[in-house]
XYZ file of C-alpha atoms in Angstrom:
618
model
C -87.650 -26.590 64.354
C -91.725 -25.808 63.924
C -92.419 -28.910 64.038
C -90.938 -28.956 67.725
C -92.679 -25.766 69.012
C -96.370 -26.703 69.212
C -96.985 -25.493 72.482
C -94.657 -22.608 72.888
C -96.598 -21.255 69.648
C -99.231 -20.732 72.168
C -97.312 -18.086 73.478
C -97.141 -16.271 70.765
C -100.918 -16.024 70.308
C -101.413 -14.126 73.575
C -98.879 -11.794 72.388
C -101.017 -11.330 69.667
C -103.533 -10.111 72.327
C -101.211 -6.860 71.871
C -104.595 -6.120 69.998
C -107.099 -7.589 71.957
C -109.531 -4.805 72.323
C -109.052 -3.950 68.094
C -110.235 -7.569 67.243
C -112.819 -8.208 69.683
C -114.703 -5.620 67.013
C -117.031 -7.639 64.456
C -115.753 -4.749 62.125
C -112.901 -2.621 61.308
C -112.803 0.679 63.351
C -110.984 3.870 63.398
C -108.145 3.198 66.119
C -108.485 6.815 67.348
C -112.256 5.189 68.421
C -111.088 2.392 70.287
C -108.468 4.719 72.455
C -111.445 7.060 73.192
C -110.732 10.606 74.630
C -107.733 10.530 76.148
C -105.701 13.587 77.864
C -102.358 14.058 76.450
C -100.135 14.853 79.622
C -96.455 14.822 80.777
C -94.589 11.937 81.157
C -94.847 11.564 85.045
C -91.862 12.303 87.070
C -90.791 8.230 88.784
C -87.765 6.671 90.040
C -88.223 3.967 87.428
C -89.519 4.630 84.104
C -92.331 2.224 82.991
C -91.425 0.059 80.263
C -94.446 -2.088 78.715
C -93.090 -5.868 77.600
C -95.387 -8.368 75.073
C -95.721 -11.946 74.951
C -92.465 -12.161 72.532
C -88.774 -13.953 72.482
C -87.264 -10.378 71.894
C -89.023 -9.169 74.740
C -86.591 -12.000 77.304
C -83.060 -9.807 75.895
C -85.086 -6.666 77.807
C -85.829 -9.494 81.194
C -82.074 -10.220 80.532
C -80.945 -6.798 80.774
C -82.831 -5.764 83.303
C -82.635 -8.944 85.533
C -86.148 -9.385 86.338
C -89.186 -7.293 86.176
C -88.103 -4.431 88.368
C -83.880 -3.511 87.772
C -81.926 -6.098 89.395
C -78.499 -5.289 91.820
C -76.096 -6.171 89.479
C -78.181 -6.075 86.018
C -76.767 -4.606 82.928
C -79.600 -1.783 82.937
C -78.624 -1.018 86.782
C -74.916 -1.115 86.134
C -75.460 1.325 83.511
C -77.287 3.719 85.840
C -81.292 2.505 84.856
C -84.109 2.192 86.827
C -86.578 0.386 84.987
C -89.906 -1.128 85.581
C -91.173 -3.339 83.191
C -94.883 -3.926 82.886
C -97.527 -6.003 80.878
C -98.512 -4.351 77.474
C -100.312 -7.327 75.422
C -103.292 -5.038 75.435
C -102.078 -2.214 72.833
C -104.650 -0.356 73.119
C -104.480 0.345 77.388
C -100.928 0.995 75.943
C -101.338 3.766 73.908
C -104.058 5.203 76.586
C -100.954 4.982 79.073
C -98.555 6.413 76.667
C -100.464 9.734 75.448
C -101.923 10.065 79.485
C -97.789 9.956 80.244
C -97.976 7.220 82.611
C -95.519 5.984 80.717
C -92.922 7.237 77.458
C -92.580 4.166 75.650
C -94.656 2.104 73.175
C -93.259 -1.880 72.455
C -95.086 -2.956 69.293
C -94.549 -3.617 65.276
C -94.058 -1.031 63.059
C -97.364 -1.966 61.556
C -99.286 -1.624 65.013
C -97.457 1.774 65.243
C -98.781 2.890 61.733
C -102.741 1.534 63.122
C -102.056 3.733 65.993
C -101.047 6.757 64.137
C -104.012 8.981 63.874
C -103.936 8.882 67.777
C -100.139 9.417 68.609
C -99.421 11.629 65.710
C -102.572 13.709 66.930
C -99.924 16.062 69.450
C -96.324 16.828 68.745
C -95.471 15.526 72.190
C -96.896 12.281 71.769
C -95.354 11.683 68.236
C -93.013 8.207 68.114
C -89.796 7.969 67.719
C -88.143 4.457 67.301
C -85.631 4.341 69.091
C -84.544 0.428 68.671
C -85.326 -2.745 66.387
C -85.683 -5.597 68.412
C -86.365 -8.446 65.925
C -88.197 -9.945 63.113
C -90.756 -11.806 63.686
C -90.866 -15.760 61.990
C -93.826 -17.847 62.890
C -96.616 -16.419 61.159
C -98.568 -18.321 58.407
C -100.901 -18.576 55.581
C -102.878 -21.785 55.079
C -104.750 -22.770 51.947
C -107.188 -25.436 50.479
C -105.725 -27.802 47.567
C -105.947 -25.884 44.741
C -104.357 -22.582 46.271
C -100.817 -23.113 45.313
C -99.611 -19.797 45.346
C -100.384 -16.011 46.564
C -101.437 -15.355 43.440
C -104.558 -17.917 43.400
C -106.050 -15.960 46.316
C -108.160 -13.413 44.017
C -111.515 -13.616 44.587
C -110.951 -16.145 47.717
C -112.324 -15.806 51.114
C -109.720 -15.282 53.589
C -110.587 -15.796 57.701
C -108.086 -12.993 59.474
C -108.306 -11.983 63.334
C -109.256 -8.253 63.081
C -106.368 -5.995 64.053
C -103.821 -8.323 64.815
C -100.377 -8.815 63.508
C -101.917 -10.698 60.931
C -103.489 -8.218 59.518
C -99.488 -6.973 58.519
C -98.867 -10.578 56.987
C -101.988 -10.363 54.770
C -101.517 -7.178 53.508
C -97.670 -7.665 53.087
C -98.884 -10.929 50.849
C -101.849 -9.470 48.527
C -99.385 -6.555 48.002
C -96.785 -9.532 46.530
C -99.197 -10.904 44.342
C -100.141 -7.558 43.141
C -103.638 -8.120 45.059
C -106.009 -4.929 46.709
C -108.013 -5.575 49.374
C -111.105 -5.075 47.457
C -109.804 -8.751 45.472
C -110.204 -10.847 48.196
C -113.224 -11.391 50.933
C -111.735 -11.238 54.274
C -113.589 -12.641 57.161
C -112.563 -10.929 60.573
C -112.382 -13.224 63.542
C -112.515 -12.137 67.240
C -109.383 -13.660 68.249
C -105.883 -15.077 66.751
C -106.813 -18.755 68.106
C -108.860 -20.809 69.304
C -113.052 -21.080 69.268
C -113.213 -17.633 67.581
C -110.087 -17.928 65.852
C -109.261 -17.949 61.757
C -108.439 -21.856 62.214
C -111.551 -22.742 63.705
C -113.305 -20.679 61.053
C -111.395 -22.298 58.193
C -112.153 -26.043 59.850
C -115.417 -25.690 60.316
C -116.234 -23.686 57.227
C -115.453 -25.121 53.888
C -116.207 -21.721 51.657
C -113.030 -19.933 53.660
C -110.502 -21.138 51.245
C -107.684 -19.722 53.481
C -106.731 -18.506 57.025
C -104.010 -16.408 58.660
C -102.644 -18.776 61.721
C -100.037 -19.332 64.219
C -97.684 -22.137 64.278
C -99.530 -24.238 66.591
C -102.844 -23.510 64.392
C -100.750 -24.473 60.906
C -99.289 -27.700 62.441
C -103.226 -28.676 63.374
C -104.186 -28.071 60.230
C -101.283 -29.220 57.738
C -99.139 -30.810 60.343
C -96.264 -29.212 58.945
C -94.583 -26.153 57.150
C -94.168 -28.345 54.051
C -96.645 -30.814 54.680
C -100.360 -30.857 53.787
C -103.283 -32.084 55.858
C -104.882 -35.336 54.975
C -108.491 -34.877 57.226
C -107.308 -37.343 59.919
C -107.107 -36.050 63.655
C -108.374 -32.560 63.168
C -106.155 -31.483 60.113
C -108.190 -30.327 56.896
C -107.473 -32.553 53.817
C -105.216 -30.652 51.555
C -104.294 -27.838 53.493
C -101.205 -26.321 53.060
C -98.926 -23.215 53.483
C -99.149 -20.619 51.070
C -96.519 -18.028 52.890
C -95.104 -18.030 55.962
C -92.892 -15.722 57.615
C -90.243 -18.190 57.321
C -89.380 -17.355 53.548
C -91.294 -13.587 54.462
C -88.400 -12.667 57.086
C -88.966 -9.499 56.824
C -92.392 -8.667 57.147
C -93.148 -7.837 60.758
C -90.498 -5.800 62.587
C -90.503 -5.550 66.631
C -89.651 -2.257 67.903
C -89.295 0.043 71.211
C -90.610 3.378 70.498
C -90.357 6.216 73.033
C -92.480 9.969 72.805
C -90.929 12.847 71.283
C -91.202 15.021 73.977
C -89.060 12.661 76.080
C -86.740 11.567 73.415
C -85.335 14.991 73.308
C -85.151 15.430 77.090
C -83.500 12.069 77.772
C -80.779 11.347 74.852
C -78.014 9.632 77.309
C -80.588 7.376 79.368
C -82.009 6.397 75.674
C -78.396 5.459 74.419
C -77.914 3.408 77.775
C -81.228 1.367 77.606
C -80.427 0.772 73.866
C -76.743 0.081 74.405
C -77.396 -2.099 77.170
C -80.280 -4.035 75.400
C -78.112 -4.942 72.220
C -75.454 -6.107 74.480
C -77.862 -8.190 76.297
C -78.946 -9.508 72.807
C -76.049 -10.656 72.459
C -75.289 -12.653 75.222
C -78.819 -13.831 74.717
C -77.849 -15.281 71.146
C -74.922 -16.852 72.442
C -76.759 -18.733 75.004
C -79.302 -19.786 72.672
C -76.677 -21.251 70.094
C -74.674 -22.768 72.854
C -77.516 -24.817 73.832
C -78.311 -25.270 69.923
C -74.709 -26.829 69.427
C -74.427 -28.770 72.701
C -77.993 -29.917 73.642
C -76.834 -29.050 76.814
C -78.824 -26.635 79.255
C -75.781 -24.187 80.550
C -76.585 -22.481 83.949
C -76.842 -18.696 83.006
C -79.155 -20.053 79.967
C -81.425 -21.647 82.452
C -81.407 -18.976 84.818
C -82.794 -16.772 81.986
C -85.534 -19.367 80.513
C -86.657 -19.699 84.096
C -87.280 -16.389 84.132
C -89.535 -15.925 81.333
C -91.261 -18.924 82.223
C -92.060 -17.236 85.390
C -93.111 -13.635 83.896
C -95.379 -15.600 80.956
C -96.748 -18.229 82.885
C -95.992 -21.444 83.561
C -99.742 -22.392 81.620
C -98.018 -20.716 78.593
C -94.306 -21.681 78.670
C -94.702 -25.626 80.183
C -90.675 -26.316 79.754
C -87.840 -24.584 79.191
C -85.743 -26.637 76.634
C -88.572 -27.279 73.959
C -91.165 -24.028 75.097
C -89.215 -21.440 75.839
C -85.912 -21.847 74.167
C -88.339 -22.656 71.278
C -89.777 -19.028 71.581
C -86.484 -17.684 71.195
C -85.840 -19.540 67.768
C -89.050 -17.854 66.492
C -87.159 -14.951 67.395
C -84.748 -13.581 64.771
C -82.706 -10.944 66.818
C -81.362 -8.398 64.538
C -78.387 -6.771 67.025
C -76.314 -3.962 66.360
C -75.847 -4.732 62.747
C -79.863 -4.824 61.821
C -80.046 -0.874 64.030
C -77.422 0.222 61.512
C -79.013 -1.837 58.350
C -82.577 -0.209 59.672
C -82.214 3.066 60.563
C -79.153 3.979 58.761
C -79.331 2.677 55.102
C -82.036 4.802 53.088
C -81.698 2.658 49.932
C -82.514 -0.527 52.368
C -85.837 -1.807 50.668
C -86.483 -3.523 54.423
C -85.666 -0.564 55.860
C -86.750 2.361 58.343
C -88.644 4.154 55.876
C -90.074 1.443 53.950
C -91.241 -0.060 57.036
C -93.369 3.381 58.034
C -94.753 3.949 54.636
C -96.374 0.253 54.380
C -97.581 0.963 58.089
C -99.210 3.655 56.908
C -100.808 2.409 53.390
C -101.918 -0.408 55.228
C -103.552 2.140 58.200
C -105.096 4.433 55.702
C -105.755 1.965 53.128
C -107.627 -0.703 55.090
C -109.688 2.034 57.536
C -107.837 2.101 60.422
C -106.782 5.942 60.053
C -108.058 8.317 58.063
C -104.997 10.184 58.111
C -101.436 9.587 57.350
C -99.576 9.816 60.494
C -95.737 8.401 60.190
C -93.313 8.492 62.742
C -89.399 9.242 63.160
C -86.308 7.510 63.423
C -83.983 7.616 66.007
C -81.399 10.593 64.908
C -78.376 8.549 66.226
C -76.288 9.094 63.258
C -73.547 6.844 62.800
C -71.634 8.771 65.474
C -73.944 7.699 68.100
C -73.954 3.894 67.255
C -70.429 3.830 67.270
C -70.820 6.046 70.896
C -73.689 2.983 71.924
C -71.247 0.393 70.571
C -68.804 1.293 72.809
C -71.321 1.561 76.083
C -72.103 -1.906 75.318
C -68.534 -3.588 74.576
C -69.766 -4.495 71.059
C -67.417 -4.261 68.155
C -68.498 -1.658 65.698
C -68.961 -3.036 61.875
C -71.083 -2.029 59.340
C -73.269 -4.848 58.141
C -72.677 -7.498 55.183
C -74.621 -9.610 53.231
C -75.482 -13.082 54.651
C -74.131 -16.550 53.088
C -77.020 -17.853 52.288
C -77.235 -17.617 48.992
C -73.777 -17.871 47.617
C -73.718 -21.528 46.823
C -73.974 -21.955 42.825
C -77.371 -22.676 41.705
C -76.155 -25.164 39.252
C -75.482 -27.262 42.138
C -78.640 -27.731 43.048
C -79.967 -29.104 39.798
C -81.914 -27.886 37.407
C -84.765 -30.010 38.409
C -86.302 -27.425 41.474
C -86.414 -24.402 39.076
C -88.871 -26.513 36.727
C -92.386 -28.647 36.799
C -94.495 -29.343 39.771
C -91.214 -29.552 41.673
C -90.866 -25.567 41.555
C -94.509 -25.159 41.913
C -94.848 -26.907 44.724
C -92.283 -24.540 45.973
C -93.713 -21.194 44.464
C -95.157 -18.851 47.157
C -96.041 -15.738 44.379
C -95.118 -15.161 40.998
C -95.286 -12.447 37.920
C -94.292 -12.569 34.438
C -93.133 -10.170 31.577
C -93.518 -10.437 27.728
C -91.195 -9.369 25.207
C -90.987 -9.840 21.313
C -89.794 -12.413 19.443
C -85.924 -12.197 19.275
C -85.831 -9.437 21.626
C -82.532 -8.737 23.513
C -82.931 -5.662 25.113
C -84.962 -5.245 28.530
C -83.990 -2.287 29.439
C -85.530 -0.642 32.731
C -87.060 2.620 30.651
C -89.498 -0.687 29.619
C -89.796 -3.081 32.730
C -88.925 -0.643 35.154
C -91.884 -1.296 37.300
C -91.372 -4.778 37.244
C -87.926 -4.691 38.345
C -89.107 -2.630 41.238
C -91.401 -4.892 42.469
C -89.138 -8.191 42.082
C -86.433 -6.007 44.151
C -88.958 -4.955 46.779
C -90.465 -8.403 47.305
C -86.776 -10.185 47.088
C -85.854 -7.960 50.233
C -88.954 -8.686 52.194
C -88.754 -12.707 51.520
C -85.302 -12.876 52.908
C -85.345 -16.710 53.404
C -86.545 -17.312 49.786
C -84.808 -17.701 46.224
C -86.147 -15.044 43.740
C -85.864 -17.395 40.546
C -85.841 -15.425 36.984
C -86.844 -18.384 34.243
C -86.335 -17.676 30.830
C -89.264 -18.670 28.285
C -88.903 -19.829 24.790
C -92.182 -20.588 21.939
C -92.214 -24.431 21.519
C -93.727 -23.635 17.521
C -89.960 -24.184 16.115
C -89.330 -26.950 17.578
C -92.678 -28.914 17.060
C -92.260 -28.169 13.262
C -88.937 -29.493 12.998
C -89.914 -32.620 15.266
C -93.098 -33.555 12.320
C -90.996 -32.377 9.638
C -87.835 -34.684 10.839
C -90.361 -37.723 11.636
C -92.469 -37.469 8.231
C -88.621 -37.670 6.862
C -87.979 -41.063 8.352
C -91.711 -42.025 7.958
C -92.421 -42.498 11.491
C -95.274 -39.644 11.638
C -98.001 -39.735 9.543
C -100.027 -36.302 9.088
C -103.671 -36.455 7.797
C -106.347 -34.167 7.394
C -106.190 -30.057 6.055
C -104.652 -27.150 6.860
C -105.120 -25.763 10.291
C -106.749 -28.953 11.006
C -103.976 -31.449 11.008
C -103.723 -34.507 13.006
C -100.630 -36.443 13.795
C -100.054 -40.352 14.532
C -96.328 -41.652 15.825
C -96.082 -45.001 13.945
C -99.694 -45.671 13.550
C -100.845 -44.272 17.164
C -102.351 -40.519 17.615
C -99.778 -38.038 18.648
C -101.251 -35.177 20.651
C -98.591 -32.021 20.149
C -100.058 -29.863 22.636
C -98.543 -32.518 24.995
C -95.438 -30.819 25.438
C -93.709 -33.194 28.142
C -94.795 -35.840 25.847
C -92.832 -34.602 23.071
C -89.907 -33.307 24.774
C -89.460 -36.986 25.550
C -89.771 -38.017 22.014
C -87.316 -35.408 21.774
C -84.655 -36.440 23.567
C -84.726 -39.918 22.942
C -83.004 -39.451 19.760
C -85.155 -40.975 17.558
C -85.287 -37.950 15.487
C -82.245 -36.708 15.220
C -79.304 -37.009 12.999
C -81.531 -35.178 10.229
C -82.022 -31.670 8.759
C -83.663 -30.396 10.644
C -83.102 -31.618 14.214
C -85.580 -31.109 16.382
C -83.261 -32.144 19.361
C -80.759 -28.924 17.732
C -83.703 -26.751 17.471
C -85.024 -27.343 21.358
C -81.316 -26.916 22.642
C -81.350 -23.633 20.906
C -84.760 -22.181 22.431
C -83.136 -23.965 25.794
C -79.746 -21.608 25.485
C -82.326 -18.293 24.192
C -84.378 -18.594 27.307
C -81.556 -18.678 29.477
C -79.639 -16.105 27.879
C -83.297 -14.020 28.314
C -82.970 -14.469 31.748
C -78.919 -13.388 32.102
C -80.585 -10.207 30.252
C -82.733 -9.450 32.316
C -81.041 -10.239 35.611
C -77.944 -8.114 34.164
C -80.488 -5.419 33.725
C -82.072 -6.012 36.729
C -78.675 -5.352 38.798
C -77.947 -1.983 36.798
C -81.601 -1.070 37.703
C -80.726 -1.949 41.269
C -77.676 -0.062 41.180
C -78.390 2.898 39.826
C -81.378 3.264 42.309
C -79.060 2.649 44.868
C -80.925 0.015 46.010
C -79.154 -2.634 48.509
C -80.235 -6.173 48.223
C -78.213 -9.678 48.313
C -78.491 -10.097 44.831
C -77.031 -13.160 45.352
C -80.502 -14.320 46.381
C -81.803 -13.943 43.034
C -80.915 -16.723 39.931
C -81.267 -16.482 36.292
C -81.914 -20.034 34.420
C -84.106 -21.036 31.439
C -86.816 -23.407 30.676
C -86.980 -23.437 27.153
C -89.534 -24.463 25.351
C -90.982 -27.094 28.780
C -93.419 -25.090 30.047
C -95.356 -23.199 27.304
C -98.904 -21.014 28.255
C -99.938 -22.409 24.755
C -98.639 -25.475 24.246
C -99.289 -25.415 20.619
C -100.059 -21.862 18.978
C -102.168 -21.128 15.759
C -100.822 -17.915 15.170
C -98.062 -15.432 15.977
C -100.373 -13.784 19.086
C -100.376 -17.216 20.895
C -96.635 -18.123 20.411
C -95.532 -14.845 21.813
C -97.166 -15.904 24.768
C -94.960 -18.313 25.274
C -92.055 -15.926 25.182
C -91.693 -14.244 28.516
C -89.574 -14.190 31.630
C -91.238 -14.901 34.802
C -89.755 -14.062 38.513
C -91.033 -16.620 40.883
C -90.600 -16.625 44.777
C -89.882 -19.548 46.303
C -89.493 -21.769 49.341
C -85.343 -22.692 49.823
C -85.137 -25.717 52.474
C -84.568 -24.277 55.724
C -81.722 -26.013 56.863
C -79.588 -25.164 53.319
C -79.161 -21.748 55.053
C -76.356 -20.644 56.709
C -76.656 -19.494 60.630
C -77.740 -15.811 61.231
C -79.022 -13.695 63.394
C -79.038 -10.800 61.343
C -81.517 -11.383 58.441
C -80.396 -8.059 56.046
């Protein structure tokens, strides 16, 4: 569907004004500067309680609820005994201003905005969040590339245009922490704003030494014209640009949340459990009427009534139509529901979880100079007890959450051809190896511990992504038993001395550092049938590799469960490559071959429409 959501894109950059007055800086300052002195006060005593809203498709279940920007007769928040007033909040910083002056109790944000803002919130125990409800993940967020950047891991030492502060910032740091990247690796260029004249596209057009840019979805089609497409320099795209990440494989990166102060989180438990109640269950009705007009095409009245109504509240400028601008804003939307609250706030050993979430906030606010102190925030203390007591409120069947479908199909189905060649590196968005010895078995986590960590971690946060585990094997066997089998029948010819050899294939050179060359040879049979049998030998490194990656995979699930981690681990798939893709095609010594014997875990892109319908990414 990007590819039909151009303009309501659009939208989604003024939400990204959330952080207008960080990233008009040319710099990176302290939050706690741009606030200013601010008086912490009480949260004033009103008939409605002030409720800031963002530029955002979660942001139209809270419109829903409430039935329009002040409570509506006859709304779910009303009929639950609510008075709400819901007002603009783009402009995070007036936000938090509002927030610690009490004007109002609530902050609407990401979890990373939460963590830039915690050296100011965290600075009073009144004023310290508490989130009370996960709204959504975000999923149209994206990083484009020159040819020749064909993976996270070929941005070290790249220059990288970024709007400063924004929820970019969150995506870039979420990606160099994949590819096992610092800050100080990279050159990041801050831009003023998330689009347009002073935005990273702009920047990355005009300027051919930024070899990459953090862009909206209306910013990546101008400059690739597609999620899997690349630009070829006609009508304003760049010629070879390209998506390195996007927050459609990186579901999990940037998680919307309500967040209320601690002072009046305490004093107002039952009107918290009714706004949160009440907003699931209007999330739900929400996701019905946005897969109703997904199945039918048709434009049901309730559905219309609601579209309308953010059209209306955003602007007409930003939402032109309902069917393609708005509904589309709702499909960037991936609405979590009752199930993601429990999966978030409930499961410590949830690797895209609560406290996950808070700790990356706050590396990335301490560790890029936004706070000089490390300021978290709490959870909700619901408890199981009180979802099931909000389940009820809202008329939502209690269950605790399962795995999504995605993933189940066999791999084998697919073919063996994606996990190999240019076709899986076309498809890699970050990758890492390991090394082992030669006829090693054993990969046990006292080893590779570290590295199964990080596979795990990543896997979780690229939640619309296989995690592939390819098995390695050293070509060195096989090459010697493909000259010694064709000196045998006299079609290869060896001249010259030791450790200087050359080869010719009936009278021709024959270059064996060519391995896809001589995997051909290989399998065309022409040298088989002998002893030895160089097609015998390459079907044995073929069945090592793979059985290298079963190891390690097996190993990789004990790690997993012994750390009580949860993860799909369906997600993840062990196969082997054999001897295909050496990093020395043709060793001279025992050092070089064993650096063909490794397992590497890859990310990488799945076709979008090979998953199965969710609106619960866990």
């Amino acid at each position: 569907m990007l590819n039909q959501k151009r303009y309501l894109c659009t939208a989604f950059a003024l939400f990204c004004s959330l952080v207008s007055a960080v990233a008009s800086l040319p710099a990176q300052e302290r939050f706690k500067d741009l606030v200013g002195n601010v008086r912490v006060g009480n949260v004033e005593k009103a008939s409605s309680v002030q409720v800031p809203y963002i530029l955002w498709g979660g942001d139209v279940a809270t419109f829903l609820a409430n039935g329009d920007l002040k409570t509506k007769s006859g709304s779910l928040f009303q009929t639950a005994g609510l008075d709400v007033q819901l007002t603009p909040g783009d402009d995070f910083v007036a936000q938090v201003r509002n927030y610690m002056e009490g004007k109002t109790p609530f902050l609407r944000g990401t979890m990373h905005m939460l963590g830039l803002a915690g050296e100011v919130v965290g600075s009073d125990p009144r004023t310290k969040p508490v989130v009370i409800l996960q709204l959504s993940w975000s999923a149209g967020d994206h990083i484009v590339a020159r040819k020749g950047i064909r993976s996270l891991n070929d941005l070290k030492g790249k220059k990288i245009a970024c709007q400063q502060g924004g929820p970019h910032v969150g995506l870039l740091y979420d990606s160099l922490t994949a590819a096992n990247l610092k800050k100080a690796d990279v050159e990041i260029v801050w831009t003023k704003d998330i689009t347009g004249a002073n935005g990273p596209a702009d920047v990355f057009r005009n300027d051919p030494s930024i070899d990459a840019c953090c862009v909206i979805t209306p910013d990546m089609m101008g400059l690739s014209t597609g999620l899997n497409q690349e630009g070829s320099g006609a009508e304003g795209t760049v010629a070879g640009a390209h998506v390195v990440n996007s927050t459609a494989q990186m579901s999990r990166s940037i998680a919307d949340v309500y967040a209320v102060r601690r002072d009046w989180y305490d004093a107002n438990q039952d009107w918290i459990k009714k706004f949160v109640a009440n907003q699931l269950k209007a999330t739900e009705q929400l996701v019905a009427m946005r897969k109703g007009f997904e199945e039918t095409k048709k434009l049901a009245k309730d559905y219309e009534q609601i579209l309308a109504m953010s059209q209306r509240i955003f602007g007409k400028e930003t939402i032109p139509t309902l069917e393609e601008d708005a509904h589309g804003l709702l499909l960037d939307c991936s609405f979590v529901g009752l199930a993601g609250q429990l999966a978030f706030f409930l499961d410590d050993k949830n690797l895209s979880g609560f406290n996950a979430k808070m700790k990356e906030s706050v590396d990335l606010a301490t560790g890029w100079g936004y706070s000089e102190s490390r300021n978290g925030y709490d959870p909700n203390a619901f408890k199981e007890s009180g979802y099931k007591q909000i389940a009820k409120m809202a008329g939502i069947e209690y269950a605790m959450p399962t795995t999504r479908e995605a993933f189940t199909k066999d791999p084998s189905a697919e073919g063996t051809d994606m996990f190999l060649g240019e076709n899986l590196d076309s498809s890699t968005i970050v990758s890492f190896t390991i090394n082992f010895e030669p006829d090693q078995k054993d990969f046990s986590a006292d080893r590779y511990g570290s590295d199964f960590a990080r596979a795990l971690r990543e896997a979780s946060k690229f939640g619309n992504a296989r995690v592939i585990i390819r098995g390695h094997s050293d070509p060195t066997r096989t090459i010697l038993d493909l000259v010694k089998s064709g000196m045998e029948k006299k079609v290869i010819q060896q001249t010259g001395t030791p450790g200087n050899y050359r080869y010719f294939l009936n009278g021709k050179p024959l270059d064996l550092s060519r391995t896809k060359e001589v995997i051909e040879l290989i399998k065309s049979g022409a040298f088989g049938g002998g002893n030895p049998d160089p097609s015998v030998t390459m079907q044995a490194a073929l069945s090592l590799s793979k059985s290298r990656a079963d190891a390690v995979f097996a190993e990789l699930k004990r790690y997993a469960k012994e750390s009580e981690m949860n993860l799909d681990l369906s997600q993840i798939v062990p196969v082997g490559a054999g001897v295909m893709e050496p990093v020395i095609p043709k060793p001279r010594n025992l050092e070089e071959a064993k650096e063909n014997m490794r397992v590497e875990f890859r990310i990488v892109k799945v076709n979008p429409e090979a998953l199965a319908p969710s609106d619960f990414n866990f």
